[in-house]
Coordinates of C-alpha atoms and ligand atoms in Angstrom, one line a residue:
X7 CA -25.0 -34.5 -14.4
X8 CA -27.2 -37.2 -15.0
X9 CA -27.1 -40.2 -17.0
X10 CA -30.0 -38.7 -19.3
X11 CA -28.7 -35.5 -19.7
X12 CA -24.8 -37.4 -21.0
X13 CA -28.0 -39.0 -23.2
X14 CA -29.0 -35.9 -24.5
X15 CA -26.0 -34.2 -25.2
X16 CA -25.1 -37.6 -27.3
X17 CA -28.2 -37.2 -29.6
X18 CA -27.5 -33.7 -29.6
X19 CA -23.7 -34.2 -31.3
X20 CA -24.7 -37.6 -32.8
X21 CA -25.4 -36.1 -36.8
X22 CA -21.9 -34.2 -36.3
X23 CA -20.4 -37.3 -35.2
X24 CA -21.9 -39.6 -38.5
X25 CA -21.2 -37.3 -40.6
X26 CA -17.6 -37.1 -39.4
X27 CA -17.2 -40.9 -39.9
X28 CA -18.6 -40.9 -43.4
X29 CA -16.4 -38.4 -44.4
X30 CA -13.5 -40.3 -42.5
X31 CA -14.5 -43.3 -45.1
X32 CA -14.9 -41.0 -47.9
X33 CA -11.3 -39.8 -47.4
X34 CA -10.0 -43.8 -47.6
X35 CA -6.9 -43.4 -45.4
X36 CA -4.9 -46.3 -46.4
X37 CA -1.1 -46.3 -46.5
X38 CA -1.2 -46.0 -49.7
X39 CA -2.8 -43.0 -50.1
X40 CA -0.9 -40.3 -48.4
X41 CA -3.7 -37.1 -49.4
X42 CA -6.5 -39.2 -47.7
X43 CA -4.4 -39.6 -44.6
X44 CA -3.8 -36.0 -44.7
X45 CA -7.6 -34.9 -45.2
X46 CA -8.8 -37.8 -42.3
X47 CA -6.2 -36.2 -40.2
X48 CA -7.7 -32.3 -41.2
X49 CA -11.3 -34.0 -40.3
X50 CA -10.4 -35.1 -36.7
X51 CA -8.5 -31.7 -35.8
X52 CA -11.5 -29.5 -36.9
X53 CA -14.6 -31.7 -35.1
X54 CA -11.9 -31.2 -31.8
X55 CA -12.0 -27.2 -33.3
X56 CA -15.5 -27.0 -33.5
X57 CA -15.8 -29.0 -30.0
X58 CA -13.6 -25.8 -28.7
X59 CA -10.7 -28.3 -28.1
X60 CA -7.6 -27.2 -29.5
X61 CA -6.0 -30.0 -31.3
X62 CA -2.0 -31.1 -31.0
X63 CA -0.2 -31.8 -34.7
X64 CA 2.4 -34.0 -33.3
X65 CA 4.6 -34.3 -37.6
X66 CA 7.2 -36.6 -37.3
X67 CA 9.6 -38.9 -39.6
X68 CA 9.9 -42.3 -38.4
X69 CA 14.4 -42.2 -38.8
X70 CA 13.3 -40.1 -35.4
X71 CA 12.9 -42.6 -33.5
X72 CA 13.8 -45.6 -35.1
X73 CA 16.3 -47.1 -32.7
X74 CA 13.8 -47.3 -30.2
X75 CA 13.4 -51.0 -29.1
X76 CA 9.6 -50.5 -29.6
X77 CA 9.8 -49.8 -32.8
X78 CA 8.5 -51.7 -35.6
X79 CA 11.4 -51.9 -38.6
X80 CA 8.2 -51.8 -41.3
X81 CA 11.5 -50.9 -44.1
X82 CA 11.2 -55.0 -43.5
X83 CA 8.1 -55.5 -44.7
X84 CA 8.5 -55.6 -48.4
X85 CA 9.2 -52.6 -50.6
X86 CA 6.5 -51.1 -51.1
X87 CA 7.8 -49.3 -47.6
X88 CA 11.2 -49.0 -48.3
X89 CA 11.0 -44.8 -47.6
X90 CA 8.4 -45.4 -44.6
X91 CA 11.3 -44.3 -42.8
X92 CA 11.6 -40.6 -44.6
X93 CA 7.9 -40.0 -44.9
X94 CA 5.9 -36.9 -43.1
X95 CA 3.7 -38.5 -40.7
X96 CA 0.9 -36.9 -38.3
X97 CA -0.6 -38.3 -35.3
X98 CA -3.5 -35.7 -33.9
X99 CA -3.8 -35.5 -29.9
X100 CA -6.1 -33.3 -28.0
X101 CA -5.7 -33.0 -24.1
X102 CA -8.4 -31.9 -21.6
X103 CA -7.4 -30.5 -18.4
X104 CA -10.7 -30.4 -15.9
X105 CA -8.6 -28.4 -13.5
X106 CA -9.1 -30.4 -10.6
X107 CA -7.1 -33.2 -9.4
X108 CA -7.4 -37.0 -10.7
X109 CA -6.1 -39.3 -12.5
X110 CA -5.4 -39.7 -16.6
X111 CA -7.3 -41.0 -19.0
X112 CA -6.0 -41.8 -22.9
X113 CA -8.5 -42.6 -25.6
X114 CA -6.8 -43.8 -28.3
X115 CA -8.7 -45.0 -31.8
X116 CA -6.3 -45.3 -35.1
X117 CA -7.4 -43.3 -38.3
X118 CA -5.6 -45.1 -41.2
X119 CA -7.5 -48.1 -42.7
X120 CA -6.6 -51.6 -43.7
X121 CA -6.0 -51.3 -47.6
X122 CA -8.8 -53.0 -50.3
X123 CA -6.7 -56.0 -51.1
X124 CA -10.0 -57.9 -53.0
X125 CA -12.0 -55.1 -54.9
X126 CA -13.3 -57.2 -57.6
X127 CA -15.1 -59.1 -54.2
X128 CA -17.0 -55.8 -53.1
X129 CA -20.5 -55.8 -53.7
X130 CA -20.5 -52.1 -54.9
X131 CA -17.8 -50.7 -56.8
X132 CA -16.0 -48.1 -54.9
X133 CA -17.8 -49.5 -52.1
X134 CA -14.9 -48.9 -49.7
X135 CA -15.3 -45.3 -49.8
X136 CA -18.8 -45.3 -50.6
X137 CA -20.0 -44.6 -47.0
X138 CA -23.4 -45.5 -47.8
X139 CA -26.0 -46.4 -45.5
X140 CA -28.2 -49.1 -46.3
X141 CA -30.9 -49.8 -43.4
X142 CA -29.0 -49.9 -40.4
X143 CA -25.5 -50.6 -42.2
X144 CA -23.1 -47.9 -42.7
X145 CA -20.5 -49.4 -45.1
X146 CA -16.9 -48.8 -46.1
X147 CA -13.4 -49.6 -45.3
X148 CA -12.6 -48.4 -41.9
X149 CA -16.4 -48.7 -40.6
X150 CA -15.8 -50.8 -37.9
X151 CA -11.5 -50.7 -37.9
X152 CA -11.8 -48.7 -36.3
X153 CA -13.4 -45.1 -37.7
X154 CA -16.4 -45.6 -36.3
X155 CA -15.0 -45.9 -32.7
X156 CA -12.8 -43.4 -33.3
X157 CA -15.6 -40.9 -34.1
X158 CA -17.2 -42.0 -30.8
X159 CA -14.1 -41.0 -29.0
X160 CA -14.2 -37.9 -30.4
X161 CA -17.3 -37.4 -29.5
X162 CA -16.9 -38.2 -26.0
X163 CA -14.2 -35.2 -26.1
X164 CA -16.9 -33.0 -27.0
X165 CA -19.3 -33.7 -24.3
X166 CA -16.4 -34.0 -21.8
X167 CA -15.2 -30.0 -23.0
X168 CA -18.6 -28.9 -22.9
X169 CA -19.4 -30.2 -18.9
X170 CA -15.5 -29.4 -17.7
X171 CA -16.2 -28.3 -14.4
X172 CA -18.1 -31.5 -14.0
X173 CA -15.7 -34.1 -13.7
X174 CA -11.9 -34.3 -12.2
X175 CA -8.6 -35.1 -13.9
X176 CA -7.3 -34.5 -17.3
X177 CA -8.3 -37.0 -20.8
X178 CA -6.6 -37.5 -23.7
X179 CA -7.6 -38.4 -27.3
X180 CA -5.0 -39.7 -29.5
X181 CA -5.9 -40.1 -33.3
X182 CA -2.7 -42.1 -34.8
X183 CA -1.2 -43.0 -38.1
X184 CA 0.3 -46.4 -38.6
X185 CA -1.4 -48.7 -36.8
X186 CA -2.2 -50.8 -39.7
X187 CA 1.6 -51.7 -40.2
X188 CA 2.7 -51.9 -37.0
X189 CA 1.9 -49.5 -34.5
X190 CA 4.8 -47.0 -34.6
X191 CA 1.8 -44.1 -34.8
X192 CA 0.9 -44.9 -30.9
X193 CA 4.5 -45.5 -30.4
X194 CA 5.7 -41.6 -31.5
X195 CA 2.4 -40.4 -29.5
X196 CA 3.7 -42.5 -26.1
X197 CA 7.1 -41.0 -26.6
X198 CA 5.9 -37.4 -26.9
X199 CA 3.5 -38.0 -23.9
X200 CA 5.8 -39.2 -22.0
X201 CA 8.7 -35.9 -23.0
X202 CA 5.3 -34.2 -22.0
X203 CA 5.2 -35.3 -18.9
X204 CA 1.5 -36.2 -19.3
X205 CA 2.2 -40.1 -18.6
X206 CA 2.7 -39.3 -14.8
X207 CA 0.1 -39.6 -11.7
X208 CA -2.4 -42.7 -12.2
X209 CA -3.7 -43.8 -16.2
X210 CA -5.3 -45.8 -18.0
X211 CA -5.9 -46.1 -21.4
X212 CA -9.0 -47.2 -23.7
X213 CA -8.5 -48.8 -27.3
X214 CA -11.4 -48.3 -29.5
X215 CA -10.8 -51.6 -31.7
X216 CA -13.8 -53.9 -33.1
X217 CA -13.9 -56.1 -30.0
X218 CA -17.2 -57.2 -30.7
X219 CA -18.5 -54.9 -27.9
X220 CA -15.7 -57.2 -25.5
X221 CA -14.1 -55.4 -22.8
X222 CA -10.5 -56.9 -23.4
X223 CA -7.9 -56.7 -20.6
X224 CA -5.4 -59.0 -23.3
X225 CA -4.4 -59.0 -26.7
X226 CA -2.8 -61.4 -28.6
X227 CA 0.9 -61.1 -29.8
X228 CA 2.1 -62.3 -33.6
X229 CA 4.8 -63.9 -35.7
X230 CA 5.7 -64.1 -39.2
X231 CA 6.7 -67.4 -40.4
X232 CA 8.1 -68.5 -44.0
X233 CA 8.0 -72.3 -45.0
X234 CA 10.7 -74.1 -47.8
X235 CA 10.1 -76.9 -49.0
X236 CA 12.6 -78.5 -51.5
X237 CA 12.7 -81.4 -53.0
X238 CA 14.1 -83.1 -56.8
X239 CA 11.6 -83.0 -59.2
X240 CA 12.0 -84.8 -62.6
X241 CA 9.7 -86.0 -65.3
X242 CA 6.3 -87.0 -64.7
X243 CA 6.3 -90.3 -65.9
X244 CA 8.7 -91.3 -63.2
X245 CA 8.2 -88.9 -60.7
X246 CA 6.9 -90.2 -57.2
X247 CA 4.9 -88.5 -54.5
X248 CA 8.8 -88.0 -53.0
X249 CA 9.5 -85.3 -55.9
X250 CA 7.0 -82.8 -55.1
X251 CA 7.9 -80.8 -52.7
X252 CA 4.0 -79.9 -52.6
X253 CA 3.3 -82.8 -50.6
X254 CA 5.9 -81.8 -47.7
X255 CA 4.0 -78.8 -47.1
X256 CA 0.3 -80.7 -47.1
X257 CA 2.0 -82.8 -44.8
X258 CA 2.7 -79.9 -42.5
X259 CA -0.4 -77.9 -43.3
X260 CA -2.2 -80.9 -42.2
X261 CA 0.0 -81.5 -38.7
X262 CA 0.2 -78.2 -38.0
X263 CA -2.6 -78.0 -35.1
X264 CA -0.7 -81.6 -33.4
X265 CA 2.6 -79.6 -33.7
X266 CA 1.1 -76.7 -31.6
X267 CA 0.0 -79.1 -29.4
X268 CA 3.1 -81.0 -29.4
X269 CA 5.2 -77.3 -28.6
X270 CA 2.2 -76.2 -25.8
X271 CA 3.1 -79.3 -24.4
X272 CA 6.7 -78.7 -24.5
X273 CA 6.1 -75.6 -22.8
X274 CA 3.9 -76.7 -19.9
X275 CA 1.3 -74.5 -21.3
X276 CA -0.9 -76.7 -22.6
X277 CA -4.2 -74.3 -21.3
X278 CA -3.1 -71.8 -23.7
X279 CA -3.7 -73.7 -27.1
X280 CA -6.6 -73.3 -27.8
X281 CA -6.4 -69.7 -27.4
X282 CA -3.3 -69.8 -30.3
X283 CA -4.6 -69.1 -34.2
X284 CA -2.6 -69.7 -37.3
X285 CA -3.4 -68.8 -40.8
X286 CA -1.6 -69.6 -44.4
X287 CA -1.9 -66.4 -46.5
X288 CA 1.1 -66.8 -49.3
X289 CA 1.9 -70.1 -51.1
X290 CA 3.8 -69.8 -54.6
X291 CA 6.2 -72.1 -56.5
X292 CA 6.5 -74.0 -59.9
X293 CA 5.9 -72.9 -63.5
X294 CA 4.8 -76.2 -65.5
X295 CA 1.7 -77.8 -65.0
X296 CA 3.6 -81.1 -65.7
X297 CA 6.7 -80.8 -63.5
X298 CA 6.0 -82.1 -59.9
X299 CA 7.0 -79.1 -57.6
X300 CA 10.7 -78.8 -56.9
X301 CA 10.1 -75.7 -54.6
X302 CA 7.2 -74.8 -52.5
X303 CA 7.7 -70.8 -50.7
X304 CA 4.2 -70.5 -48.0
X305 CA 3.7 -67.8 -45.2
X306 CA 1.4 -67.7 -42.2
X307 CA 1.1 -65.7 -39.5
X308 CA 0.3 -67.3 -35.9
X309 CA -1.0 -65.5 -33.1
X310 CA 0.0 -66.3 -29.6
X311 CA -1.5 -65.2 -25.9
X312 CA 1.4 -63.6 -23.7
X313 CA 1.7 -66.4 -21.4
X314 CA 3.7 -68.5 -24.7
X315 CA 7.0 -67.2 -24.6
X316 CA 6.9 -66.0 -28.4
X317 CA 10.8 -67.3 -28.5
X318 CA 10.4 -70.2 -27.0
X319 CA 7.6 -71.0 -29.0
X320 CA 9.0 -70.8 -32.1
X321 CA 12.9 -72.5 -31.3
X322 CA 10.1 -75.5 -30.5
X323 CA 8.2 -75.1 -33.8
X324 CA 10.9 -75.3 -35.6
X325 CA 12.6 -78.3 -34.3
X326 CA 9.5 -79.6 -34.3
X327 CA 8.8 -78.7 -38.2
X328 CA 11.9 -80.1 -39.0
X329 CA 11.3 -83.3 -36.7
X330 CA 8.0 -84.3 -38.9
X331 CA 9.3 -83.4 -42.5
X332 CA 12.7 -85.0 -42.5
X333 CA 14.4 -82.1 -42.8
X334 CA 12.7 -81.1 -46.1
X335 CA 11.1 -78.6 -44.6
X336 CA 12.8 -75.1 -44.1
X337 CA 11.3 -72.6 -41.6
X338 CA 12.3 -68.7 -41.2
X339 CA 10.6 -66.2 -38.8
X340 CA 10.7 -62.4 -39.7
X341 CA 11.6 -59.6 -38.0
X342 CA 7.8 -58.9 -38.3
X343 CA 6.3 -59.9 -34.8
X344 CA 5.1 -58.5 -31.5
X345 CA 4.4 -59.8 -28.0
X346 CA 0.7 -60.6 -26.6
X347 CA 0.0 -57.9 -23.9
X348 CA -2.0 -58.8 -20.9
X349 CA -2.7 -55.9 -18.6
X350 CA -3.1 -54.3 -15.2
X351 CA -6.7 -53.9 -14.2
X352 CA -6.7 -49.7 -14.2
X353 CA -9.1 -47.8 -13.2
X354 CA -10.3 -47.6 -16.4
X355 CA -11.3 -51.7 -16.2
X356 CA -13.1 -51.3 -13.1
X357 CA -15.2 -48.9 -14.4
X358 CA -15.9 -50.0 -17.5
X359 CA -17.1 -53.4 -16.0
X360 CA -19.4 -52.1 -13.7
X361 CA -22.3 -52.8 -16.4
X362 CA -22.7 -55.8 -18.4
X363 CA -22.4 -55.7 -22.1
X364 CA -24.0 -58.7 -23.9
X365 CA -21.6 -60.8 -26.1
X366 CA -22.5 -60.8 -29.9
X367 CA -22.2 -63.7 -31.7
X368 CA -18.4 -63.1 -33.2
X369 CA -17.6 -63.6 -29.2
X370 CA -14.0 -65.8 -29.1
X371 CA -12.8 -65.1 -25.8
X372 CA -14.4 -63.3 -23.2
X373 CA -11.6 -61.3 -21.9
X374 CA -8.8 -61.8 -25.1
X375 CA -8.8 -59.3 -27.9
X376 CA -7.9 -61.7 -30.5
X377 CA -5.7 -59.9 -32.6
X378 CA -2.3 -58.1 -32.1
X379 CA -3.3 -54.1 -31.4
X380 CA -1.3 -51.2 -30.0
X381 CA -2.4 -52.0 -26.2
X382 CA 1.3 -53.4 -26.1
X383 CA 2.9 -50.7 -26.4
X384 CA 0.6 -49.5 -23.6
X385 CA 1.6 -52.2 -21.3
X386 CA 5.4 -51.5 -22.2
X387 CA 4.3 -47.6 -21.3
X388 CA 3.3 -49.5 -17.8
X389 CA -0.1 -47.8 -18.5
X390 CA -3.4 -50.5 -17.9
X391 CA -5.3 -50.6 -21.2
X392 CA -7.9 -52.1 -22.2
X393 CA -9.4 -52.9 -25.7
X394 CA -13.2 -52.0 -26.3
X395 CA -15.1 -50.7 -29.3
X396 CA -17.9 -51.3 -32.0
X397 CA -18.4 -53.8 -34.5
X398 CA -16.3 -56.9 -34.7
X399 CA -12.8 -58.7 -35.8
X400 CA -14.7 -60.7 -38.5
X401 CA -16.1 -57.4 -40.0
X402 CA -12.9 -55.8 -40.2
X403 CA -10.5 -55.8 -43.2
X404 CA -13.2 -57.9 -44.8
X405 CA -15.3 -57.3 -47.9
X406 CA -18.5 -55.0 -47.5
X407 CA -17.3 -54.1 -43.9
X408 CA -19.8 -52.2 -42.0
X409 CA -20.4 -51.0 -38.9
X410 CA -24.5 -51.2 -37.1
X411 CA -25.4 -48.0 -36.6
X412 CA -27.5 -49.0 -34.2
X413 CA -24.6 -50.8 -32.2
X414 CA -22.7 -47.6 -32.4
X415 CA -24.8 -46.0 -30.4
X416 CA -25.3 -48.2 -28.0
X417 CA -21.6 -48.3 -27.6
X418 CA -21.4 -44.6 -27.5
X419 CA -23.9 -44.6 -24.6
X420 CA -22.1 -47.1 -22.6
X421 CA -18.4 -45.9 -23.2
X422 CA -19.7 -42.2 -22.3
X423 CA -21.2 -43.2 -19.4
X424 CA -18.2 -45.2 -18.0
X425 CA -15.7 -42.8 -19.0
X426 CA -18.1 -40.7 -16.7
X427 CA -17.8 -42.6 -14.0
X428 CA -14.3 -43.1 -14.3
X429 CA -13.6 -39.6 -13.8
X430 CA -15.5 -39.0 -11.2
X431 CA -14.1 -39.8 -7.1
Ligands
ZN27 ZN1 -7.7 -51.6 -35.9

């Protein structure tokens, strides 16, 4: 089999394979909405139908498997998943079995979608599920994180089924649930692989995440992190800067990239900093205008590379924290956190950097996915993953998110080719 005729078949399935994501969008499988997980998860088992791949329902309640120490206690995460724990789930996998002996290769892509938390900021109304295409922009929630590198995977199934005798060793897709809150989606589909027994012999695994068209050996790991500040406020006309508790957190807001410095330092690991990335996303507190802030609640969320001892890290930040604001300053990590993962070079990584793909401009690292992402449960599987799709970090979860149709492709050419090779001697 030749490069062109992978080509060919590609072009062949490539309207299937559109349409599929469109439809994907259209269905808008947020947490939220359990009937358009349902219908994405209906979609991906009949393309593998139509490919004459019989797909695997794996249903499931989370209280399953729970106690793992893998799993993500989401019940944590604020109510609005306080039954997450009850509720019918379904991952879809599909295996391919060439017949021959060699080694096993996972695909794995994530079909629920980052919910619309700004729809007022969308340039269409509905524009999340609008799945329009406009020039060479397909657009809706999902388009690039990660639907439209799911679809490719799926596609890649189909071409793989149809040339079977051609290649050696066995490929799995898994199309999971979840991984927008956490990850326990991959998690369930590990465990049942593993019961399966379809984790032994030689693996690798492939992530289709927005990596910016990166072939990403690490991903970052992520902690929660809650900020008090308190302080006595009284009337205006005496108050002093002291009174607002306001100014406490500026104070740390402002420090905060010196304190990571300060803790890298600490650590010996002072290489890694500038691979850390922080971010405030919740600040609330006071009710009159005229009353200088007795209470000040903010949240961030920092992400770390795997060589920071997450622990470590943040028994420095804290002491740290408290160090520069006098004590004034409270600090509380959640439960809500996972470790960095940076893995084995498989087979899979070899492969897949024999060619060169060209950095696009939302390039941060060369080899670092930049986000927290299911490859650590991977790495905890001991299976060598990396991270490698379409479009890019800074289109997902954003407004107007879009994927190029044009840089599908090309990432569809490439990843079929190299899956190729990989499962070839
Ligand atoms: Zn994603």
């Amino acid at each position: 089999m030749t490069e062109k005729s992978l080509l060919f078949l590609m072009e062949r399935y490539w309207p299937e394979t559109i349409d599929l994501l469109r439809n994907l969008i259209r269905a808008h499988p947020t947490y939220e909405n359990v009937g358009g997980l349902e219908q994405a998860s209906l979609l991906i088992s009949s393309f593998l139908e139509r490919s004459g791949i019989s797909p695997i329902e794996i249903c499931y309640k989370n209280e399953e498997f729970h106690d793992h120490s893998l799993y993500v206690r989401t019940e944590d995460f604020g109510t609005m998943f306080s039954d997450d724990k009850y509720r019918r789930k379904k991952n879809i996998i599909a295996i391919i079995d060439s017949g021959k002996p060699g080694s096993t290769l996972i695909l794995n892509g994530h079909y629920d979608v980052d919910c619309v938390s700004t729809p007022e900021q969308w340039y269409e109304s509905q524009g999340w599920s609008s799945a329009k295409i406009d020039g060479d922009y397909l657009y809706g929630r999902g388009a690039s994180d990660m639907l439209g590198g799911l679809c490719v995977l799926l596609l890649i199934m189909r071409i793989l089924q149809e040339k079977k005798d051609e290649w050696r060793g066995r490929v799995v897709i898994t199309a999971v649930c979840d991984e927008e809150i956490g990850g326990n989606g991959t998690l369930k589909t590990l465990l049942w692989l593993e019961k399966n027994g379809i984790l032994e012999g030689e693996i690798s695994a492939l992530i289709a995440e927005p990596s910016g068209r990166l072939i990403c050996r690490e991903s970052l790991g992520f902690f929660h992190i809650k900020l008090e500040a308190t302080r006595k406020s009284m009337h205006m006309g005496v108050a002093q800067k002291e009174n607002n508790a306001l100014h406490d957190v500026i104070q740390i807001v402002k420090d905060f990239p010196a304190l990571i410095e300060k803790v890298c330092e600490d650590m010996s690991r002072l290489t890694e900093q500038d691979k850390i990335i922080f971010n405030w996303g919740i600040i609330s507190g006071g009710r009159d205008a005229a009353i200088p802030l007795g209470h000040v609640h903010l949240e961030g969320a920092i992400f770390l590379p795997e060589a920071l001892d997450s622990q470590g890290f943040q028994e420095r930040l804290l002491r740290e924290i408290l160090l520069t604001s006098g004590g004034v300053v409270k600090i509380e990590f959640s439960s809500f956190n996972f470790p960095g993962a940076l893995s084995d070079t498989g087979f899979i990584y070899q492969n897949f950097f024999l060619e060169k793909v060209l950095p696009t401009e939302h390039q941060v690292f060369p080899d670092i996915f930049p986000s927290p992402c299911d490859a650590r449960l991977f790495k905890s599987f001991g299976i060598p993953v990396i991270v490698y799709g379409p479009g890019s970090l800074a289109q997902a979860h954003a407004v107007d998110e879009y994927i190029s149709l044009k840089e599908l492709e090309d990432y569809a050419a490439h990843c079929m080719e190299s899956v190729w090779r990989s499962m070839h001697d």
